[in-house]
Amino acid sequence: MQPLITVILAAGAGTRMKSGTAKVLHKICGQTLLAYVVDAARKAGSSEIIAVIGHQADLVRESVKDVTFVLQEEQLGTGHAVMQARHLLEGKVGTVLVVCGDTPLITARTLKQAYETHLKDKNHVTVITARVSDPTGYGRIIRGRDGRIGSIVEHKDATEEQRAINEINSGIYFFEAPALLKALEGLGNANSQGEYYLTDTIGAILSDHGSAGAYLTHDSSEILGINDRFQLAEAERTMRDRIIHEHMKNGVTFILPETSVIGPNVEIGRDTVIYPGTLLEGGTKIGGRCVIGPYTRISDSVVCEDVYIMNSVVLESQIGSNSKVGPFAYLRPGSSIGNNVKIGDFVELKNSEIGDNTKVSHLAYIGDALVGKNVNMGCGVVVVNYDGSKKHRTVVGDYAFVGCNVNLVSPVEVKPHSYIAAGSTITEEVPEYSLAIARSRQTIISDWVKRKGFDKNNND
Ligand code: UD1
Ligand code: CA
């Protein structure tokens, strides 16, 4: 097959979003609109991807990989945007896929099918179109008496009669490179918006005795262009359903699926149950037979099989199999917990390793610590990892028993098989098999209450 070069139009500000963020950097299901378009173009077989950028160019540049960028300093229209990539297309044979950066729902499958039709029909340009119930704002497809596409008229330039047409331009086109370059040469801006419309290339190609085709897609949800926050929410709904349905097909149960958001790159194993209000983000991988949620957020983390995570937040961490986390646990970046571990309610972990079979059951803070296997960290244990200027590391050996309300003042080491009495503040190494008590002794002052006259039963 001849090479397919993709040009993504992503320079616009997205005025109708009323946002400080460039439109293509807005996210659905945790991924930018632009990244979805780049992924679809790549999966459809693009050998090169060029993005035309303008608004917040630097941020847009950083947001995607393996893309060539061209700058459109002034946004004078979609045709003008493609003109900025002209020097990269000159002398090239093959097809140019032009797609707007604000249509994230387009799939590689539809792109491939349209591309095949484009090649089979030997068109100079093929436009992906759809019939929609509300065509407001979109360019309308004007077909001739022979039923073939004749031109595209923008909503703002359309007559009442043309506005009644419900076949719309998706903003996605396959052009033969030389035909595109030639059509761009004659493009003008004599229209209601004073813009260079890419849509005018259709008429130009036809006048030049070229052939134009329309590929009508039956799933109109794929070509939704996002111009405002309502369409952003609608696109998120569609994408969310699409992603969750895919997981369901693979054997994942969702309770109230409409309340969970799963990122496009998340993996979930079979027979895992996702409870309501769960957010799985970034490159998160969840093993089989887990129970996740309700109300849980897991970001860029790896969770092995048979894990329970309830009402918790897990960021950039790892959780071994058969472990239980939550309710109300907070695993901050860099935490790695082993197999069969319990991280209970109101436990915060940061940059810490917890060995197999260890329990941190309630109300604890473990920061910058290495905790071994089969350790019991009592209720209220705090690793005092910060001295006001630096962070220090604490090590707790295998089979250690750390009593309730113990402070481990870092850096300190608790050797294996040792015990620490409740309420101790540990500042020095605890040797193997020893008991450390670091608190003042209890004193009893007999009849102190009576002598002070504080006795509440005294009727005198
Ligand atoms: C465009 C089409 C319309 C189609 C619709 C599909 C034109 C003239 N109109 O309209 O027929 O139905 O998409 O969603 O092409 N952009 C630039 N530089 C510019 C202008 C736009 O890069 O100078 C980018 C935008 O960032 C955006 C995309 O092109 O990602 C589309 O621009 P937008 O203004 O949203 O076009 P629409 O009015 O939606
Ligand atoms: Ca648009």
Short mmCIF file of C-alpha atoms and ligand atoms in Angstrom, two decimals:
data_model
loop_
_atom_site.label_atom_id
_atom_site.label_comp_id
_atom_site.label_asym_id
_atom_site.label_seq_id
_atom_site.Cartn_x
_atom_site.Cartn_y
_atom_site.Cartn_z
CA MET A 1 0.00 0.00 0.00
CA GLN A 2 1.13 3.55 -0.66
CA PRO A 3 2.15 5.65 2.36
CA LEU A 4 -0.52 7.35 4.45
CA ILE A 5 0.45 10.68 5.96
CA THR A 6 -1.87 12.17 8.56
CA VAL A 7 -2.32 15.88 9.18
CA ILE A 8 -4.15 16.72 12.41
CA LEU A 9 -5.59 20.21 12.74
CA ALA A 10 -4.99 21.30 16.29
CA ALA A 11 -4.14 25.00 16.24
CA GLY A 12 -7.46 26.49 17.28
CA ALA A 13 -8.13 28.00 20.68
CA GLY A 14 -11.55 26.47 20.97
CA THR A 15 -13.31 29.75 21.75
CA ARG A 16 -16.59 28.01 22.50
CA MET A 17 -14.93 25.96 25.29
CA LYS A 18 -14.42 29.25 27.26
CA SER A 19 -11.20 27.84 28.62
CA GLY A 20 -7.63 28.76 29.48
CA THR A 21 -6.63 25.38 28.04
CA ALA A 22 -6.31 24.78 24.29
CA LYS A 23 -9.23 22.70 23.06
CA VAL A 24 -7.25 19.63 21.98
CA LEU A 25 -5.71 19.39 25.47
CA HIS A 26 -9.07 18.90 27.14
CA LYS A 27 -9.50 15.32 28.29
CA ILE A 28 -12.12 12.60 28.12
CA CYS A 29 -11.66 9.50 30.28
CA GLY A 30 -8.32 10.95 31.35
CA GLN A 31 -6.73 11.29 27.90
CA THR A 32 -6.43 14.41 25.74
CA LEU A 33 -8.62 14.78 22.66
CA LEU A 34 -5.49 15.02 20.55
CA ALA A 35 -4.01 11.77 21.91
CA TYR A 36 -7.15 9.86 20.86
CA VAL A 37 -6.88 11.21 17.32
CA VAL A 38 -3.15 10.42 17.17
CA ASP A 39 -3.82 6.85 18.38
CA ALA A 40 -6.59 6.27 15.84
CA ALA A 41 -4.48 7.65 12.98
CA ARG A 42 -1.55 5.48 14.00
CA LYS A 43 -3.66 2.33 14.28
CA ALA A 44 -5.18 3.08 10.88
CA GLY A 45 -1.71 2.73 9.39
CA SER A 46 -0.28 6.27 9.19
CA SER A 47 3.41 6.24 8.42
CA GLU A 48 3.81 9.85 9.52
CA ILE A 49 1.71 12.14 11.70
CA ILE A 50 1.90 15.89 11.38
CA ALA A 51 0.02 18.15 13.79
CA VAL A 52 -0.73 21.78 12.98
CA ILE A 53 -0.48 23.65 16.26
CA GLY A 54 -0.90 27.25 17.36
CA HIS A 55 -2.65 27.90 20.63
CA GLN A 56 -0.47 26.77 23.55
CA ALA A 57 1.86 25.21 21.01
CA ASP A 58 4.46 24.19 23.61
CA LEU A 59 1.99 22.35 25.81
CA VAL A 60 0.44 20.62 22.80
CA ARG A 61 3.91 19.59 21.59
CA GLU A 62 4.71 17.98 24.94
CA SER A 63 1.40 16.12 25.08
CA VAL A 64 2.04 13.56 22.30
CA LYS A 65 4.99 11.52 21.05
CA ASP A 66 6.36 10.74 17.57
CA VAL A 67 4.50 13.56 15.88
CA THR A 68 5.95 16.24 13.58
CA PHE A 69 4.68 19.70 14.44
CA VAL A 70 4.09 22.72 12.23
CA LEU A 71 3.08 26.07 13.60
CA GLN A 72 0.08 28.04 12.38
CA GLU A 73 0.70 31.41 13.94
CA GLU A 74 -2.64 32.92 13.03
CA GLN A 75 -5.71 30.73 12.82
CA LEU A 76 -7.16 31.72 9.48
CA GLY A 77 -9.20 28.58 8.93
CA THR A 78 -8.92 24.82 8.38
CA GLY A 79 -7.62 25.28 4.81
CA HIS A 80 -4.99 27.71 6.02
CA ALA A 81 -4.02 25.20 8.70
CA VAL A 82 -3.30 22.49 6.12
CA MET A 83 -1.33 25.03 4.05
CA GLN A 84 1.17 25.20 6.95
CA ALA A 85 2.08 21.56 6.30
CA ARG A 86 2.55 22.10 2.56
CA HIS A 87 6.36 21.93 2.67
CA LEU A 88 6.14 18.50 4.32
CA LEU A 89 3.77 17.17 1.66
CA GLU A 90 5.45 18.54 -1.47
CA GLY A 91 6.84 15.87 -3.75
CA LYS A 92 5.13 13.12 -1.76
CA VAL A 93 3.06 10.42 -3.37
CA GLY A 94 0.32 8.65 -1.51
CA THR A 95 -2.64 9.69 0.54
CA VAL A 96 -3.01 12.45 3.11
CA LEU A 97 -5.50 11.86 5.90
CA VAL A 98 -6.69 15.19 7.27
CA VAL A 99 -8.47 14.99 10.59
CA CYS A 100 -9.54 17.59 13.13
CA GLY A 101 -7.95 17.33 16.54
CA ASP A 102 -11.36 17.81 18.15
CA THR A 103 -12.97 14.54 16.96
CA PRO A 104 -11.65 12.03 19.53
CA LEU A 105 -14.30 9.35 18.98
CA ILE A 106 -13.19 8.39 15.50
CA THR A 107 -11.97 4.79 15.42
CA ALA A 108 -9.12 3.26 13.46
CA ARG A 109 -11.66 0.81 12.02
CA THR A 110 -13.75 3.54 10.40
CA LEU A 111 -10.62 5.32 9.17
CA LYS A 112 -9.38 2.09 7.58
CA GLN A 113 -12.71 1.35 5.91
CA ALA A 114 -12.94 4.88 4.50
CA TYR A 115 -9.34 4.67 3.32
CA GLU A 116 -10.02 1.38 1.52
CA THR A 117 -13.06 2.93 -0.19
CA HIS A 118 -10.97 5.95 -1.16
CA LEU A 119 -8.35 3.73 -2.80
CA LYS A 120 -10.84 1.33 -4.39
CA ASP A 121 -12.86 4.20 -5.93
CA LYS A 122 -9.63 5.91 -7.05
CA ASN A 123 -10.85 9.21 -5.62
CA HIS A 124 -8.74 12.35 -5.35
CA VAL A 125 -10.62 13.15 -2.18
CA THR A 126 -12.97 11.15 0.05
CA VAL A 127 -14.85 12.83 2.89
CA ILE A 128 -16.20 10.90 5.86
CA THR A 129 -19.80 11.97 6.40
CA ALA A 130 -22.66 11.01 8.71
CA ARG A 131 -26.36 11.62 9.09
CA VAL A 132 -27.20 13.21 12.40
CA SER A 133 -30.44 14.33 14.06
CA ASP A 134 -29.05 17.77 14.90
CA PRO A 135 -26.66 19.02 12.21
CA THR A 136 -26.35 22.53 13.74
CA GLY A 137 -22.83 23.92 13.42
CA TYR A 138 -21.52 21.29 11.02
CA GLY A 139 -20.73 21.70 7.33
CA ARG A 140 -23.53 20.20 5.16
CA ILE A 141 -22.86 17.73 2.36
CA ILE A 142 -24.35 18.97 -0.90
CA ARG A 143 -24.90 16.10 -3.30
CA GLY A 144 -25.62 16.52 -7.01
CA ARG A 145 -28.49 14.93 -8.94
CA ASP A 146 -26.27 11.90 -9.54
CA GLY A 147 -26.05 11.50 -5.75
CA ARG A 148 -22.34 12.28 -5.70
CA ILE A 149 -20.83 14.88 -3.39
CA GLY A 150 -20.63 18.30 -5.06
CA SER A 151 -19.50 20.57 -2.24
CA ILE A 152 -19.61 21.26 1.51
CA VAL A 153 -21.37 24.34 2.81
CA GLU A 154 -20.59 25.60 6.28
CA HIS A 155 -23.53 26.10 8.63
CA LYS A 156 -22.90 29.83 8.80
CA ASP A 157 -22.90 30.15 4.99
CA ALA A 158 -25.82 27.79 4.35
CA THR A 159 -29.29 28.73 3.11
CA GLU A 160 -32.36 27.57 5.02
CA GLU A 161 -32.81 24.80 2.49
CA GLN A 162 -29.19 23.66 2.88
CA ARG A 163 -29.47 23.79 6.67
CA ALA A 164 -32.24 21.20 6.43
CA ILE A 165 -29.70 18.69 5.09
CA ASN A 166 -28.73 16.28 7.84
CA GLU A 167 -25.70 14.73 6.19
CA ILE A 168 -22.68 16.45 7.69
CA ASN A 169 -18.96 16.76 7.15
CA SER A 170 -16.99 14.92 9.84
CA GLY A 171 -13.92 17.06 9.16
CA ILE A 172 -12.05 13.90 8.17
CA TYR A 173 -10.77 13.50 4.61
CA PHE A 174 -8.48 11.33 2.51
CA PHE A 175 -6.71 13.34 -0.21
CA GLU A 176 -4.27 12.26 -2.86
CA ALA A 177 -1.25 14.42 -1.98
CA PRO A 178 -0.78 16.17 -5.37
CA ALA A 179 -4.52 16.92 -5.67
CA LEU A 180 -4.57 18.43 -2.17
CA LEU A 181 -1.57 20.65 -2.85
CA LYS A 182 -3.11 21.90 -6.08
CA ALA A 183 -6.50 22.58 -4.49
CA LEU A 184 -4.90 24.55 -1.65
CA GLU A 185 -3.33 26.94 -4.16
CA GLY A 186 -6.63 28.37 -5.31
CA LEU A 187 -8.27 28.56 -1.87
CA GLY A 188 -9.91 31.90 -1.01
CA ASN A 189 -11.62 33.28 2.08
CA ALA A 190 -14.72 34.93 0.60
CA ASN A 191 -17.21 33.54 3.13
CA SER A 192 -19.12 34.68 6.19
CA GLN A 193 -16.20 33.93 8.53
CA GLY A 194 -13.43 35.30 6.26
CA GLU A 195 -11.59 31.98 6.70
CA TYR A 196 -9.74 29.68 4.34
CA TYR A 197 -12.03 26.65 4.43
CA LEU A 198 -10.53 23.23 3.79
CA THR A 199 -14.02 22.20 2.68
CA ASP A 200 -13.62 24.35 -0.44
CA THR A 201 -11.00 21.92 -1.75
CA ILE A 202 -13.83 19.55 -2.73
CA GLY A 203 -15.24 22.00 -5.28
CA ALA A 204 -11.71 22.85 -6.45
CA ILE A 205 -10.85 19.17 -7.07
CA LEU A 206 -14.11 18.61 -8.94
CA SER A 207 -13.57 21.73 -11.12
CA ASP A 208 -10.17 20.33 -11.96
CA HIS A 209 -11.91 17.16 -13.25
CA GLY A 210 -10.88 15.22 -10.18
CA SER A 211 -13.06 12.71 -8.45
CA ALA A 212 -14.59 13.25 -5.01
CA GLY A 213 -16.42 10.73 -2.87
CA ALA A 214 -18.30 10.66 0.40
CA TYR A 215 -17.90 7.75 2.80
CA LEU A 216 -21.07 7.70 4.89
CA THR A 217 -20.40 6.19 8.29
CA HIS A 218 -23.33 4.65 10.10
CA ASP A 219 -22.09 5.28 13.58
CA SER A 220 -22.55 9.03 13.77
CA SER A 221 -21.28 9.08 17.37
CA GLU A 222 -17.75 8.59 16.00
CA ILE A 223 -17.59 11.90 14.25
CA LEU A 224 -18.77 14.15 17.10
CA GLY A 225 -16.68 17.31 16.95
CA ILE A 226 -16.09 18.93 20.31
CA ASN A 227 -16.66 22.66 20.35
CA ASP A 228 -18.13 23.22 23.81
CA ARG A 229 -18.38 21.66 27.26
CA PHE A 230 -21.66 19.94 26.44
CA GLN A 231 -20.09 18.08 23.54
CA LEU A 232 -17.09 17.33 25.78
CA ALA A 233 -19.40 15.67 28.31
CA GLU A 234 -21.24 13.82 25.56
CA ALA A 235 -17.96 12.54 24.10
CA GLU A 236 -16.86 11.39 27.54
CA ARG A 237 -20.10 9.45 27.97
CA THR A 238 -19.66 7.74 24.62
CA MET A 239 -16.00 6.95 25.23
CA ARG A 240 -16.71 5.71 28.75
CA ASP A 241 -19.41 3.31 27.49
CA ARG A 242 -17.16 2.14 24.68
CA ILE A 243 -14.25 1.38 27.03
CA ILE A 244 -16.41 -0.27 29.69
CA HIS A 245 -18.24 -2.42 27.13
CA GLU A 246 -14.88 -3.67 25.92
CA HIS A 247 -13.95 -4.72 29.47
CA MET A 248 -17.35 -6.38 29.92
CA LYS A 249 -16.74 -8.38 26.75
CA ASN A 250 -13.49 -9.54 28.33
CA GLY A 251 -15.20 -10.75 31.50
CA VAL A 252 -15.18 -7.80 33.89
CA THR A 253 -18.31 -7.04 35.98
CA PHE A 254 -19.36 -3.45 36.56
CA ILE A 255 -21.93 -2.49 39.17
CA LEU A 256 -23.61 0.75 38.01
CA PRO A 257 -21.15 1.14 35.11
CA GLU A 258 -22.34 4.66 34.33
CA THR A 259 -20.67 5.88 37.54
CA SER A 260 -17.15 4.64 36.77
CA VAL A 261 -14.53 6.08 34.44
CA ILE A 262 -11.86 3.80 33.00
CA GLY A 263 -8.99 5.24 30.98
CA PRO A 264 -8.37 4.00 27.43
CA ASN A 265 -5.09 2.30 28.33
CA VAL A 266 -6.21 0.50 31.48
CA GLU A 267 -6.12 -3.32 31.63
CA ILE A 268 -8.46 -5.35 33.84
CA GLY A 269 -8.36 -9.12 34.38
CA ARG A 270 -11.27 -11.56 34.17
CA ASP A 271 -13.86 -11.85 36.92
CA THR A 272 -12.81 -8.61 38.52
CA VAL A 273 -15.76 -6.65 39.90
CA ILE A 274 -15.74 -2.88 39.66
CA TYR A 275 -18.07 -1.19 42.18
CA PRO A 276 -19.66 2.25 41.63
CA GLY A 277 -17.65 5.44 41.54
CA THR A 278 -14.35 3.88 40.48
CA LEU A 279 -11.76 5.80 38.45
CA LEU A 280 -8.95 3.80 36.85
CA GLU A 281 -6.43 6.05 35.16
CA GLY A 282 -3.28 6.12 33.03
CA GLY A 283 -1.44 2.84 32.56
CA THR A 284 -3.18 1.06 35.45
CA LYS A 285 -3.28 -2.75 35.30
CA ILE A 286 -5.69 -4.71 37.48
CA GLY A 287 -5.40 -8.47 37.77
CA GLY A 288 -8.19 -11.05 37.70
CA ARG A 289 -10.75 -11.72 40.49
CA CYS A 290 -10.19 -8.36 42.19
CA VAL A 291 -12.89 -6.30 43.82
CA ILE A 292 -12.33 -2.59 43.26
CA GLY A 293 -14.41 0.20 44.76
CA PRO A 294 -16.80 1.63 45.59
CA TYR A 295 -15.42 5.17 45.31
CA THR A 296 -11.82 4.33 44.49
CA ARG A 297 -9.24 6.08 42.34
CA ILE A 298 -6.27 4.14 40.99
CA SER A 299 -3.76 5.92 38.81
CA ASP A 300 -0.74 4.46 36.96
CA SER A 301 -0.57 1.47 39.29
CA VAL A 302 -0.24 -2.29 39.04
CA VAL A 303 -2.64 -4.42 41.08
CA CYS A 304 -2.17 -8.20 41.04
CA GLU A 305 -4.97 -10.79 41.24
CA ASP A 306 -7.46 -11.38 44.08
CA VAL A 307 -6.97 -7.93 45.58
CA TYR A 308 -9.69 -5.96 47.41
CA ILE A 309 -9.48 -2.18 47.29
CA MET A 310 -12.31 -0.24 48.88
CA ASN A 311 -12.90 3.55 49.09
CA SER A 312 -9.24 4.31 48.55
CA VAL A 313 -6.77 6.31 46.45
CA VAL A 314 -3.78 4.53 44.91
CA LEU A 315 -1.23 6.52 42.89
CA GLU A 316 1.81 5.14 41.02
CA SER A 317 2.04 2.11 43.30
CA GLN A 318 2.05 -1.68 43.21
CA ILE A 319 -0.11 -4.11 45.13
CA GLY A 320 0.63 -7.83 45.36
CA SER A 321 -1.95 -10.61 45.11
CA ASN A 322 -4.46 -11.43 47.87
CA SER A 323 -3.90 -8.09 49.54
CA LYS A 324 -6.63 -5.87 51.00
CA VAL A 325 -6.56 -2.11 50.91
CA GLY A 326 -8.96 0.29 52.60
CA PRO A 327 -11.50 1.47 53.30
CA PHE A 328 -10.04 4.99 53.21
CA ALA A 329 -6.41 4.16 52.53
CA TYR A 330 -4.12 6.50 50.60
CA LEU A 331 -1.21 4.94 48.72
CA ARG A 332 0.99 7.73 47.44
CA PRO A 333 3.54 7.37 44.61
CA GLY A 334 6.34 4.87 44.99
CA SER A 335 4.56 2.47 47.31
CA SER A 336 4.94 -1.22 46.75
CA ILE A 337 3.07 -3.73 48.84
CA GLY A 338 3.62 -7.48 48.73
CA ASN A 339 1.23 -10.42 48.66
CA ASN A 340 -1.38 -11.07 51.33
CA VAL A 341 -0.88 -7.67 52.94
CA LYS A 342 -3.49 -5.68 54.80
CA ILE A 343 -3.50 -1.91 54.53
CA GLY A 344 -6.52 -0.87 56.56
CA ASP A 345 -8.59 2.22 57.25
CA PHE A 346 -6.98 5.66 57.33
CA VAL A 347 -3.52 4.36 56.51
CA GLU A 348 -1.27 6.55 54.38
CA LEU A 349 1.73 5.10 52.58
CA LYS A 350 4.34 7.08 50.70
CA ASN A 351 7.38 5.77 48.86
CA SER A 352 7.46 2.68 51.03
CA GLU A 353 7.81 -1.03 50.59
CA ILE A 354 5.67 -3.43 52.61
CA GLY A 355 6.62 -7.12 52.65
CA ASP A 356 4.34 -10.15 52.26
CA ASN A 357 1.82 -10.96 55.02
CA THR A 358 2.39 -7.66 56.81
CA LYS A 359 -0.50 -5.81 58.44
CA VAL A 360 -0.90 -2.07 58.78
CA SER A 361 -4.49 -2.24 59.90
CA HIS A 362 -5.49 1.21 61.12
CA LEU A 363 -4.62 4.91 61.36
CA ALA A 364 -0.95 4.86 60.38
CA TYR A 365 1.52 6.92 58.34
CA ILE A 366 4.36 5.02 56.68
CA GLY A 367 6.67 7.28 54.67
CA ASP A 368 10.05 6.44 53.11
CA ALA A 369 10.17 3.10 54.91
CA LEU A 370 11.12 -0.45 54.16
CA VAL A 371 8.87 -2.78 56.13
CA GLY A 372 9.64 -6.50 55.98
CA LYS A 373 7.47 -9.61 55.86
CA ASN A 374 5.01 -10.74 58.55
CA VAL A 375 5.30 -7.46 60.40
CA ASN A 376 2.51 -6.08 62.54
CA MET A 377 2.32 -2.31 62.51
CA GLY A 378 -0.11 -1.36 65.29
CA CYS A 379 -2.86 1.22 65.24
CA GLY A 380 -1.53 4.77 65.06
CA VAL A 381 2.09 3.97 64.11
CA VAL A 382 3.82 6.97 62.57
CA VAL A 383 7.08 6.93 60.67
CA VAL A 384 8.57 10.32 61.46
CA ASN A 385 10.39 10.63 58.15
CA TYR A 386 10.85 14.40 57.95
CA ASP A 387 13.10 16.37 60.28
CA GLY A 388 12.04 19.77 58.98
CA SER A 389 14.61 19.88 56.20
CA LYS A 390 15.34 16.34 54.99
CA LYS A 391 13.51 13.04 54.50
CA HIS A 392 15.02 9.96 56.13
CA ARG A 393 14.47 6.24 55.75
CA THR A 394 13.32 3.71 58.32
CA VAL A 395 13.72 -0.05 58.10
CA VAL A 396 11.51 -2.53 59.96
CA GLY A 397 12.71 -6.15 59.82
CA ASP A 398 10.67 -9.31 59.21
CA TYR A 399 8.39 -10.52 62.04
CA ALA A 400 8.76 -7.28 64.01
CA PHE A 401 5.80 -6.25 66.17
CA VAL A 402 5.38 -2.50 66.39
CA GLY A 403 2.87 -1.59 69.11
CA CYS A 404 0.11 1.00 68.88
CA ASN A 405 0.95 4.69 68.72
CA VAL A 406 4.66 4.14 68.16
CA ASN A 407 6.74 6.87 66.53
CA LEU A 408 9.68 5.61 64.50
CA VAL A 409 11.97 8.63 64.21
CA SER A 410 13.88 8.21 60.95
CA PRO A 411 16.52 7.20 60.20
CA VAL A 412 16.12 4.22 62.48
CA GLU A 413 16.19 0.45 62.17
CA VAL A 414 13.95 -2.05 63.87
CA LYS A 415 15.63 -5.44 63.56
CA PRO A 416 13.71 -8.63 62.76
CA HIS A 417 11.69 -10.45 65.46
CA SER A 418 11.79 -7.50 67.86
CA TYR A 419 8.85 -5.97 69.79
CA ILE A 420 8.17 -2.31 70.47
CA ALA A 421 5.87 -1.41 73.34
CA ALA A 422 2.83 0.76 72.63
CA GLY A 423 3.36 4.48 72.87
CA SER A 424 7.13 4.33 72.36
CA THR A 425 9.10 6.94 70.47
CA ILE A 426 11.96 5.03 68.90
CA THR A 427 15.10 6.97 68.03
CA GLU A 428 17.71 4.21 68.23
CA GLU A 429 18.13 0.78 66.67
CA VAL A 430 16.02 -2.00 68.18
CA PRO A 431 18.07 -5.24 68.22
CA GLU A 432 16.76 -8.62 67.05
CA TYR A 433 14.44 -10.50 69.47
CA SER A 434 14.45 -7.58 71.95
CA LEU A 435 11.62 -5.55 73.45
CA ALA A 436 12.00 -1.78 73.22
CA ILE A 437 10.04 0.42 75.62
CA ALA A 438 10.57 4.14 75.16
CA ARG A 439 7.98 5.94 77.27
CA SER A 440 7.82 7.22 80.82
CA ARG A 441 6.62 4.79 83.48
CA GLN A 442 3.10 5.05 84.77
CA THR A 443 2.77 6.70 88.21
CA ILE A 444 -0.26 6.19 90.50
CA ILE A 445 -1.16 8.88 93.06
CA SER A 446 -3.73 7.28 95.39
CA ASP A 447 -6.93 9.16 96.30
CA TRP A 448 -5.71 12.21 94.40
CA VAL A 449 -9.25 13.01 93.20
CA LYS A 450 -10.75 12.92 96.68
CA ARG A 451 -7.94 14.95 98.20
CA LYS A 452 -8.38 17.62 95.58
CA GLY A 453 -12.15 17.72 96.23
CA PHE A 454 -12.97 16.73 92.62
CA ASP A 455 -15.19 13.75 93.59
CA LYS A 456 -18.46 14.14 91.66
CA ASN A 457 -20.42 11.82 94.00
CA ASN A 458 -19.58 13.86 97.06
CA ASN A 459 -22.85 15.57 98.13
CA ASP A 460 -21.30 17.67 100.90
C1 UD1 B 1 -15.15 22.05 10.70
C2 UD1 B 1 -15.57 21.98 9.21
C3 UD1 B 1 -17.03 21.53 9.15
C4 UD1 B 1 -17.18 20.19 9.85
C5 UD1 B 1 -16.63 20.25 11.28
C6 UD1 B 1 -16.58 18.85 11.85
C7 UD1 B 1 -14.34 23.66 7.94
C8 UD1 B 1 -14.39 24.99 7.32
N1 UD1 B 1 -15.42 23.26 8.60
O1 UD1 B 1 -15.95 23.05 11.30
O2 UD1 B 1 -17.42 21.40 7.80
O3 UD1 B 1 -18.53 19.79 9.85
O4 UD1 B 1 -15.31 20.77 11.30
O5 UD1 B 1 -16.26 18.85 13.21
O6 UD1 B 1 -13.34 22.98 7.81
N2 UD1 B 1 -8.17 24.59 13.21
C9 UD1 B 1 -6.86 24.95 13.03
N3 UD1 B 1 -6.58 26.15 12.48
C10 UD1 B 1 -7.54 27.00 12.08
C11 UD1 B 1 -8.88 26.62 12.25
C12 UD1 B 1 -9.16 25.41 12.82
O7 UD1 B 1 -5.96 24.20 13.37
O8 UD1 B 1 -7.19 28.06 11.56
C13 UD1 B 1 -8.45 23.30 13.84
C14 UD1 B 1 -9.15 23.44 15.17
O9 UD1 B 1 -8.20 23.48 16.22
C15 UD1 B 1 -10.03 22.20 15.23
C16 UD1 B 1 -10.27 21.86 13.79
O10 UD1 B 1 -9.33 22.58 13.02
O11 UD1 B 1 -9.38 21.13 15.86
C17 UD1 B 1 -11.68 22.23 13.35
O12 UD1 B 1 -11.87 23.62 13.55
P1 UD1 B 1 -13.24 24.19 14.07
O13 UD1 B 1 -13.12 25.65 14.18
O14 UD1 B 1 -13.70 23.43 15.23
O15 UD1 B 1 -14.16 23.86 12.79
P2 UD1 B 1 -15.71 23.68 12.77
O16 UD1 B 1 -16.34 25.01 12.80
O17 UD1 B 1 -16.13 22.71 13.79
CA CA B 2 -15.11 21.57 15.37
#
